[in-house]
Short mmCIF file of C-alpha atoms in Angstrom, two decimals:
data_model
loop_
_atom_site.label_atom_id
_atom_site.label_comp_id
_atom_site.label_asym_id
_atom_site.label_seq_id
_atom_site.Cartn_x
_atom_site.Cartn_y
_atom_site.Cartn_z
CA UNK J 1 -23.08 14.86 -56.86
CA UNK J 2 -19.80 13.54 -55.69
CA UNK J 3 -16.27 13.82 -57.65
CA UNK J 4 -13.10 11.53 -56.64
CA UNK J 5 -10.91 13.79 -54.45
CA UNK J 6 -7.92 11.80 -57.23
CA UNK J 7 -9.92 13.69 -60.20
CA UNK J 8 -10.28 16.96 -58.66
CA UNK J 9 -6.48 16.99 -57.68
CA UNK J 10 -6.34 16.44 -61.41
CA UNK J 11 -7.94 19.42 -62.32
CA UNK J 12 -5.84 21.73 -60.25
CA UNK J 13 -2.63 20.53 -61.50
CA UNK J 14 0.40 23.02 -62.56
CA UNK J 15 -0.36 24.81 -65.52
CA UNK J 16 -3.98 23.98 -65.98
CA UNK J 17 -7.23 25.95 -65.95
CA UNK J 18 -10.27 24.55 -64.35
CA UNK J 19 -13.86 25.31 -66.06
CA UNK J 20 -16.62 26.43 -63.92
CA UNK J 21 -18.31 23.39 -64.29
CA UNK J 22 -15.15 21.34 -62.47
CA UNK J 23 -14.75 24.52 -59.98
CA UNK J 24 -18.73 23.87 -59.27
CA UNK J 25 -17.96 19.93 -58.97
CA UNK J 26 -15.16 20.14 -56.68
CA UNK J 27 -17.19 22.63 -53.84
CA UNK J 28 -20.09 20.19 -54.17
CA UNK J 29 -18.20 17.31 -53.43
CA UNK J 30 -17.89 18.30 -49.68
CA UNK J 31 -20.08 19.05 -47.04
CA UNK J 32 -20.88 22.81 -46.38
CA UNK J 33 -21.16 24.09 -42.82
CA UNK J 34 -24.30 25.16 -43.16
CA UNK J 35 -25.51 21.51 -44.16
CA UNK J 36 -27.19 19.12 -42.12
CA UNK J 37 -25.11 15.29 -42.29
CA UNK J 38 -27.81 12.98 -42.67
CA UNK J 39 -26.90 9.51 -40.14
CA UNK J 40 -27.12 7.54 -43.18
CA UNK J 41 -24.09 9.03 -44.17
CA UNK J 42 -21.73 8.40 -41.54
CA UNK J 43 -20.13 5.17 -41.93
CA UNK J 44 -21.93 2.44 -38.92
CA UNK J 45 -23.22 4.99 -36.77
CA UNK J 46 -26.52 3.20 -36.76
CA UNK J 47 -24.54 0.12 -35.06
CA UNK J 48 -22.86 1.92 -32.66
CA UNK J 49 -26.06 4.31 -31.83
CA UNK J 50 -27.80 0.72 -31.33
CA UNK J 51 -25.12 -0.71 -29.20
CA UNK J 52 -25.85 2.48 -26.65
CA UNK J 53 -28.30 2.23 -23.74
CA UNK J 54 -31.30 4.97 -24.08
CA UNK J 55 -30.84 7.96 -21.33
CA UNK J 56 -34.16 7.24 -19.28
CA UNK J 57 -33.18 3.52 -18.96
CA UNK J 58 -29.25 3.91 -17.55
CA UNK J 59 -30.83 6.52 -14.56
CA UNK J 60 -33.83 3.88 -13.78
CA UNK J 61 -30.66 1.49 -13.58
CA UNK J 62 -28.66 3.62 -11.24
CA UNK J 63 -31.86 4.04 -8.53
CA UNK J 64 -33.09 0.51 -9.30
CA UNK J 65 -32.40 -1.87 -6.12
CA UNK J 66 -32.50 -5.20 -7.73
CA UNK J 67 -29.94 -4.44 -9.76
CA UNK J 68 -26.49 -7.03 -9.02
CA UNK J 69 -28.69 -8.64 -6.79
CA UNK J 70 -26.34 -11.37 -6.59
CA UNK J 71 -23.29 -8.94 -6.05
CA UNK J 72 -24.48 -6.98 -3.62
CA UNK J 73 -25.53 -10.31 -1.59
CA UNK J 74 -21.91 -11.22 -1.21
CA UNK J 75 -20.81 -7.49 0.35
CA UNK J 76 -20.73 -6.70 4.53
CA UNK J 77 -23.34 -4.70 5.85
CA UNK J 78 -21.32 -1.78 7.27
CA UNK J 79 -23.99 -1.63 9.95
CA UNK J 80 -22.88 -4.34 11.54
CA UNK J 81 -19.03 -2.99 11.71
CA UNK J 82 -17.64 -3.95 15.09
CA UNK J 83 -20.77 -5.74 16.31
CA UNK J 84 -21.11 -9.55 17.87
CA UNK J 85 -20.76 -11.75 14.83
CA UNK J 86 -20.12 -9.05 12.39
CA UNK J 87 -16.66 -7.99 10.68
CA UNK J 88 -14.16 -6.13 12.48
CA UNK J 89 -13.28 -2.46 11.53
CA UNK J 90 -9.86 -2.01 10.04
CA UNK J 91 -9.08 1.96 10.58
CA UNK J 92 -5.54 0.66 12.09
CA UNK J 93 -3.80 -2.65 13.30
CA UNK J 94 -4.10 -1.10 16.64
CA UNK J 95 -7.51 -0.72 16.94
CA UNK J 96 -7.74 -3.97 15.57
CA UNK J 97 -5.18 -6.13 17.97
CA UNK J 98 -6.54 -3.92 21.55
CA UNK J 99 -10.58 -4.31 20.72
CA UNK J 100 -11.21 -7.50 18.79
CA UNK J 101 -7.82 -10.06 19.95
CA UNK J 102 -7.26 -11.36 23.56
CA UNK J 103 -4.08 -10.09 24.06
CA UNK J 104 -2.02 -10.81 26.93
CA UNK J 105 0.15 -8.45 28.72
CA UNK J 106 1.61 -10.54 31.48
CA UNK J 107 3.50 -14.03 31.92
CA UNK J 108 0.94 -15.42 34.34
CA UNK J 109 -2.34 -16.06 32.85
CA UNK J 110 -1.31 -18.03 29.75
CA UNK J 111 -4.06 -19.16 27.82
CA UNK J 112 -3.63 -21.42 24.36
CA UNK J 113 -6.07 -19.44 22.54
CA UNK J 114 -4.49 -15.81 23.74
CA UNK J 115 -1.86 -14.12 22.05
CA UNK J 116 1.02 -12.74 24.30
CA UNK J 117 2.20 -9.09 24.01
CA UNK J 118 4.82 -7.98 22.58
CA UNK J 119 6.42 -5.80 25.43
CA UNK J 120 6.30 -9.40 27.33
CA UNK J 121 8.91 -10.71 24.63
CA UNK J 122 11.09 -7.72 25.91
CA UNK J 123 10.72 -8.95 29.73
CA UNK J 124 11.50 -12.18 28.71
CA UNK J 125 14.80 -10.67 27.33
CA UNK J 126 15.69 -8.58 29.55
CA UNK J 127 15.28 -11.83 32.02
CA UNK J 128 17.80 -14.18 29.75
CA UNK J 129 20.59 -11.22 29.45
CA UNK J 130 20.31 -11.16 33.65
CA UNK J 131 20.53 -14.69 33.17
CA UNK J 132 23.96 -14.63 30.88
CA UNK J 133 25.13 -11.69 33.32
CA UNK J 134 25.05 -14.07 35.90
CA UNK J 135 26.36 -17.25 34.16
CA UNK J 136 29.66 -15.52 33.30
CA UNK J 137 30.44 -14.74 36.85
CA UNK J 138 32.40 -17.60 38.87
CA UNK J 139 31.04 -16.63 42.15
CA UNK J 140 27.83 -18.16 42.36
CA UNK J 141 26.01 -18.92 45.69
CA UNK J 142 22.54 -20.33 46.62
CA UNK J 143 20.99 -16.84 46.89
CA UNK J 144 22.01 -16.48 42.94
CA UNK J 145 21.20 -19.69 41.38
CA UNK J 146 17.71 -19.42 43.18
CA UNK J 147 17.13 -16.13 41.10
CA UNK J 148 18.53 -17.51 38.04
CA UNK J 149 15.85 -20.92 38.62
CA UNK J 150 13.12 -18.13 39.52
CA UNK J 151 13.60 -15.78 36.46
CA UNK J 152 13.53 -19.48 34.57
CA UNK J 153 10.61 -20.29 35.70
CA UNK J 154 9.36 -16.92 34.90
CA UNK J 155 10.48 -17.45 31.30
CA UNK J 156 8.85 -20.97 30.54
CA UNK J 157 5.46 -19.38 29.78
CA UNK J 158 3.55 -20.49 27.33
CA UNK J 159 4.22 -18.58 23.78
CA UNK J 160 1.95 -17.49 21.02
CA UNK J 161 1.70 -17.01 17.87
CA UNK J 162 1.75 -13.06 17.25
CA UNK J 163 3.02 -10.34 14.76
CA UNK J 164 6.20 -8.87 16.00
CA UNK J 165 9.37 -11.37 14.79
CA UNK J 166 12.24 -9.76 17.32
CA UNK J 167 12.43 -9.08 20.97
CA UNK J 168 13.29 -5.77 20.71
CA UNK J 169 10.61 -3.46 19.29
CA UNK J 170 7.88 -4.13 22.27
CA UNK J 171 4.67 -2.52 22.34
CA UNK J 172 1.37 -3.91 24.22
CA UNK J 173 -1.10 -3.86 21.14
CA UNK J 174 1.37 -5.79 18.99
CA UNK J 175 1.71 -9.62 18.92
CA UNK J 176 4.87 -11.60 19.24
CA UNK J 177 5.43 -14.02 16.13
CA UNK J 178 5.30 -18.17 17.34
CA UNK J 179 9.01 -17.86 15.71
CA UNK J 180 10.45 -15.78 18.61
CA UNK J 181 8.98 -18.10 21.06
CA UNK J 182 10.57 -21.08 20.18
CA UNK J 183 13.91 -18.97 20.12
CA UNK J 184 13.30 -18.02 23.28
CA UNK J 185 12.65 -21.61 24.17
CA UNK J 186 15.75 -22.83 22.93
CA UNK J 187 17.56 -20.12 24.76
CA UNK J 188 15.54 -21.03 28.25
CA UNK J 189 16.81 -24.90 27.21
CA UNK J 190 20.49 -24.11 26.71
CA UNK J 191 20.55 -21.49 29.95
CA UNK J 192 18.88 -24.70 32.27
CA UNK J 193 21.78 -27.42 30.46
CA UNK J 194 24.48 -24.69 31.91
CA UNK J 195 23.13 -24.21 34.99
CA UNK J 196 22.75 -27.93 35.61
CA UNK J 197 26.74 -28.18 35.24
CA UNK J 198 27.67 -25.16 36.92
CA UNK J 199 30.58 -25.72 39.70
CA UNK J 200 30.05 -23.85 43.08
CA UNK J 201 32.99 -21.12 43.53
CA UNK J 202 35.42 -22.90 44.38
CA UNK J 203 37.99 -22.11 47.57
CA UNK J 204 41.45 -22.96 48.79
CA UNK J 205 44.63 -22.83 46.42
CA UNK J 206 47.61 -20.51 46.28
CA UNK J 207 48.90 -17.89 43.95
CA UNK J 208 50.51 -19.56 40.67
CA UNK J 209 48.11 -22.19 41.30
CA UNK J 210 45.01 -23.54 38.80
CA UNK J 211 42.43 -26.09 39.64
CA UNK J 212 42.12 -28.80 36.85
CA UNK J 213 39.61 -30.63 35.66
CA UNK J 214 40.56 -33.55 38.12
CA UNK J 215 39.83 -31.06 41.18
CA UNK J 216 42.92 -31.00 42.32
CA UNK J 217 44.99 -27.86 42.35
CA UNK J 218 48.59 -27.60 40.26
CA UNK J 219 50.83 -25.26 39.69
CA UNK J 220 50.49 -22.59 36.56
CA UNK J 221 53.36 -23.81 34.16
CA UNK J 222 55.68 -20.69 33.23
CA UNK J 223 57.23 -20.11 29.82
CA UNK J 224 60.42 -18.54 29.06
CA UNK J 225 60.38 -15.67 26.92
CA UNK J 226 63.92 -14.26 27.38
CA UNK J 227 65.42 -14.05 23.56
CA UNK J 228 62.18 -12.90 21.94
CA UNK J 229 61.51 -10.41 20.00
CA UNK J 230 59.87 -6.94 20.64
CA UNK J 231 57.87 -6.66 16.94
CA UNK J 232 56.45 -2.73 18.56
CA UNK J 233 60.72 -2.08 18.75
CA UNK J 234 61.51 0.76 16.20
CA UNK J 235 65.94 1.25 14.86
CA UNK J 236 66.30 3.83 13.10
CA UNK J 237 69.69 3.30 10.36
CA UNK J 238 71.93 6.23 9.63
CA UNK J 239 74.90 4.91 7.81
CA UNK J 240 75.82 1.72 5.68
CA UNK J 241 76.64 -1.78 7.87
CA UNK J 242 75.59 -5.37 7.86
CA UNK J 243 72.00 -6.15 8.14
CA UNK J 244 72.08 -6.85 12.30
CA UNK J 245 70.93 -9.91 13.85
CA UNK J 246 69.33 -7.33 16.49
CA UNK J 247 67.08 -6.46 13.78
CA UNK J 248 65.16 -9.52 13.77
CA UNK J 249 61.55 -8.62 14.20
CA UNK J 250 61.97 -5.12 14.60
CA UNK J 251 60.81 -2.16 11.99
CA UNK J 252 64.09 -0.73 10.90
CA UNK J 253 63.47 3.09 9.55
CA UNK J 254 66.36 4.16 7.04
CA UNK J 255 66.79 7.75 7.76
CA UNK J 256 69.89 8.93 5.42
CA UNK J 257 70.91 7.03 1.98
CA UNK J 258 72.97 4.14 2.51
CA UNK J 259 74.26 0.50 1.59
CA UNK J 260 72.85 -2.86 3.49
CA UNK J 261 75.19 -5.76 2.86
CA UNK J 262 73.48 -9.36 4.14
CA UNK J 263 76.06 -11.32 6.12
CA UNK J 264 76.76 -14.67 5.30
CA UNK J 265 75.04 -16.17 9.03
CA UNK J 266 72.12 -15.13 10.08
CA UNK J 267 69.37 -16.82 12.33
CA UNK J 268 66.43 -19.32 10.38
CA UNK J 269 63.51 -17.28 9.28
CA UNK J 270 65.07 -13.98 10.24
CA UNK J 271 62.83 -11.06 9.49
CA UNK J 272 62.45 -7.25 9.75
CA UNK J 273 60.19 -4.48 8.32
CA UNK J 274 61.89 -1.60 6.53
CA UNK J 275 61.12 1.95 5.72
CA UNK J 276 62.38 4.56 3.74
CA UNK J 277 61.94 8.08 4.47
CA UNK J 278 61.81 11.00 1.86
CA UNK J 279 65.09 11.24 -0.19
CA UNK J 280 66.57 8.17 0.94
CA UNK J 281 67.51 5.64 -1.23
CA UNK J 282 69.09 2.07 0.01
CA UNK J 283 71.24 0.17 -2.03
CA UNK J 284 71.52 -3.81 -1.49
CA UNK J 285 74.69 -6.33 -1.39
CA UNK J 286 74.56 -10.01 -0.59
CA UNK J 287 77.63 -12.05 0.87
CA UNK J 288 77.47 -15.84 -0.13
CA UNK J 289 75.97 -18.49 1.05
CA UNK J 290 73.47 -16.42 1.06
CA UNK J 291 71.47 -15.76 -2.20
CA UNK J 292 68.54 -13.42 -3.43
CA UNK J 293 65.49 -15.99 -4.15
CA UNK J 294 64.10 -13.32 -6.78
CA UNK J 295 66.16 -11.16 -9.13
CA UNK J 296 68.92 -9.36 -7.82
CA UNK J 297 66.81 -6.54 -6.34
CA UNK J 298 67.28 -2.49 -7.23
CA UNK J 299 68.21 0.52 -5.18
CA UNK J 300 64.85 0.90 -2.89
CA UNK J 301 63.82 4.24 -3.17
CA UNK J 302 61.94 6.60 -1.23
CA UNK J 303 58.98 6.42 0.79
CA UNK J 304 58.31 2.98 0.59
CA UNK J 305 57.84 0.23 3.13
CA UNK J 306 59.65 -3.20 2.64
CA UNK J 307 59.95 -6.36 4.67
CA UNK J 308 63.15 -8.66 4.18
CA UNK J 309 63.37 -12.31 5.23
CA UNK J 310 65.32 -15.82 4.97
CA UNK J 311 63.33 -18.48 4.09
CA UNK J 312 63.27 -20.52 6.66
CA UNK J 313 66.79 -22.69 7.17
CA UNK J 314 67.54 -22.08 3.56
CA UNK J 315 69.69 -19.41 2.32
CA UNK J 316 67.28 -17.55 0.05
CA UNK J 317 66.94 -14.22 1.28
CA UNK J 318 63.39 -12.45 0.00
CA UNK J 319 62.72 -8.57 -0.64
CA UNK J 320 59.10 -7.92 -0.56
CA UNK J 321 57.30 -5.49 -1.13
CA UNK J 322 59.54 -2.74 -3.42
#
């Protein structure tokens, strides 16, 4: 006999006294150790018993060879690993590329159906940087330009399509990607159009002389540069004076605190770089027409670096920088 677990709480309650008779009822209502469960009694364990394959017929499954016929028709036979017609073993790339693909290590046999090595890609480079060693020389005779045409010629060989996509990493059982063969193509191209229109060295003229593109030689126009301004030129300022016209483009270090007054002339677009050692301070004073294009700048303190300029041909005079 089974009592609700709700009315047996009941019975236990603060306060109350169970009889013997509700003691008895609540030990019955649960199952002893020593009991046997009947199946019955636990809730769809027939189902799931039913659902389960017997013992003796899963291990006559495991042995039995008709089993996934139709699976097992669509695996390799492993027996025929590596043989004519069979599958090729995959234990490593290189395995794969040396044994099973016809892999070409030189620039001779060619062959549409052949992949090329990679190491050739790195002759072929090696070939085009000779190439551009010799392009950017001027003296060029017949003995060069027939090595140039030769290594060419060496170059135009017909390019697969491999694995490797640079001409750098090499290697003889790696293949070169179709990619890098059309770069080097275009590179072969480009080399032959240069070549084509390259001008034998060219004698005769005299120093201060250039030969222009008429073929003629004329004389190398000179420049004066007497005036300008040495920007590497370092003043160093000790005591207060007129910003100098001698200044212009120069770096002007203020060693010892002072007072720069800007004259009323100075040159269009004048310029100079300024700095201010430790405990120095430089104060600022403008002289009319010229004007300060910002605010009327403050005492520049120390340790900075400044640059002061006139606009142009106005008379706006800029402090930058502080």
């Amino acid at each position: 006999m089974t009592t609700n677990i709700n009315t047996i709480l009941g019975w236990f309650k603060t306060g109350k006294k169970p009889t013997q008779a509700q003691f008895w009822a609540s030990w019955q209502s649960f199952w002893h150790k020593d009991e046997m469960i009947p199946q019955s009694s636990i809730n769809n364990l027939t189902n799931v018993l039913n659902a389960k394959v017997e013992t003796d017929q899963f291990e006559a499954h495991k042995t039995d060879k008709s089993a996934h016929t139709a699976l097992f028709e669509t695996k390799e036979d492993k027996a025929q690993k590596g043989l004519a017609d069979g599958y090729a073993p995959l234990d490593s790339f290189a395995k794969l590329a040396s044994q099973y693909l016809d892999i070409v290590n030189d620039l001779v046999s060619g062959g549409s159906t052949s992949l090329l090595s990679a190491e050739q890609g790195v002759v072929l480079q090696n070939q085009i940087k000779s190439i551009n060693i010799l392009l950017a020389s001027d003296n060029i005779n017949l003995d060069t330009l027939q090595k140039i045409a030769d290594a060419i010629k060496a170059v135009q060989v017909s390019l697969s399509t491999i694995l490797v996509n640079d001409l750098i990493t090499g290697g003889t059982t790696k293949a070169l990607t179709a990619e890098m063969g059309k770069t080097l193509k275009i590179m072969i191209d480009s080399l032959t159009t240069i070549i084509s229109g390259k001008e034998p060295l060219i004698n005769g003229g005299l120093a201060g002389q250039y030969y222009d593109y008429n073929k003629t030689w004329q004389p190398i126009p000179t420049t004066d540069i007497s005036g300008k301004q040495d920007i590497a030129c370092q003043i160093e300022v000790e005591t207060s004076q007129l910003a100098q016209a001698s200044w212009h483009g120069k770096t002007v270090v203020f060693t010892t605190s002072c007072t720069i007054t800007i004259p009323g002339v100075l040159v269009n677009s004048y310029v100079f770089n300024g700095i201010i050692l430790p405990g120095v301070t430089v104060n600022w004073v403008i002289i009319t027409p010229h004007t300060w294009l910002f605010d009327t700048p403050l005492a520049t303190t120390e340790k900075q670096i400044f640059t002061l300029m006139k606009r142009g041909s106005t008379n706006g005079i800029l402090l930058l920088g502080v």
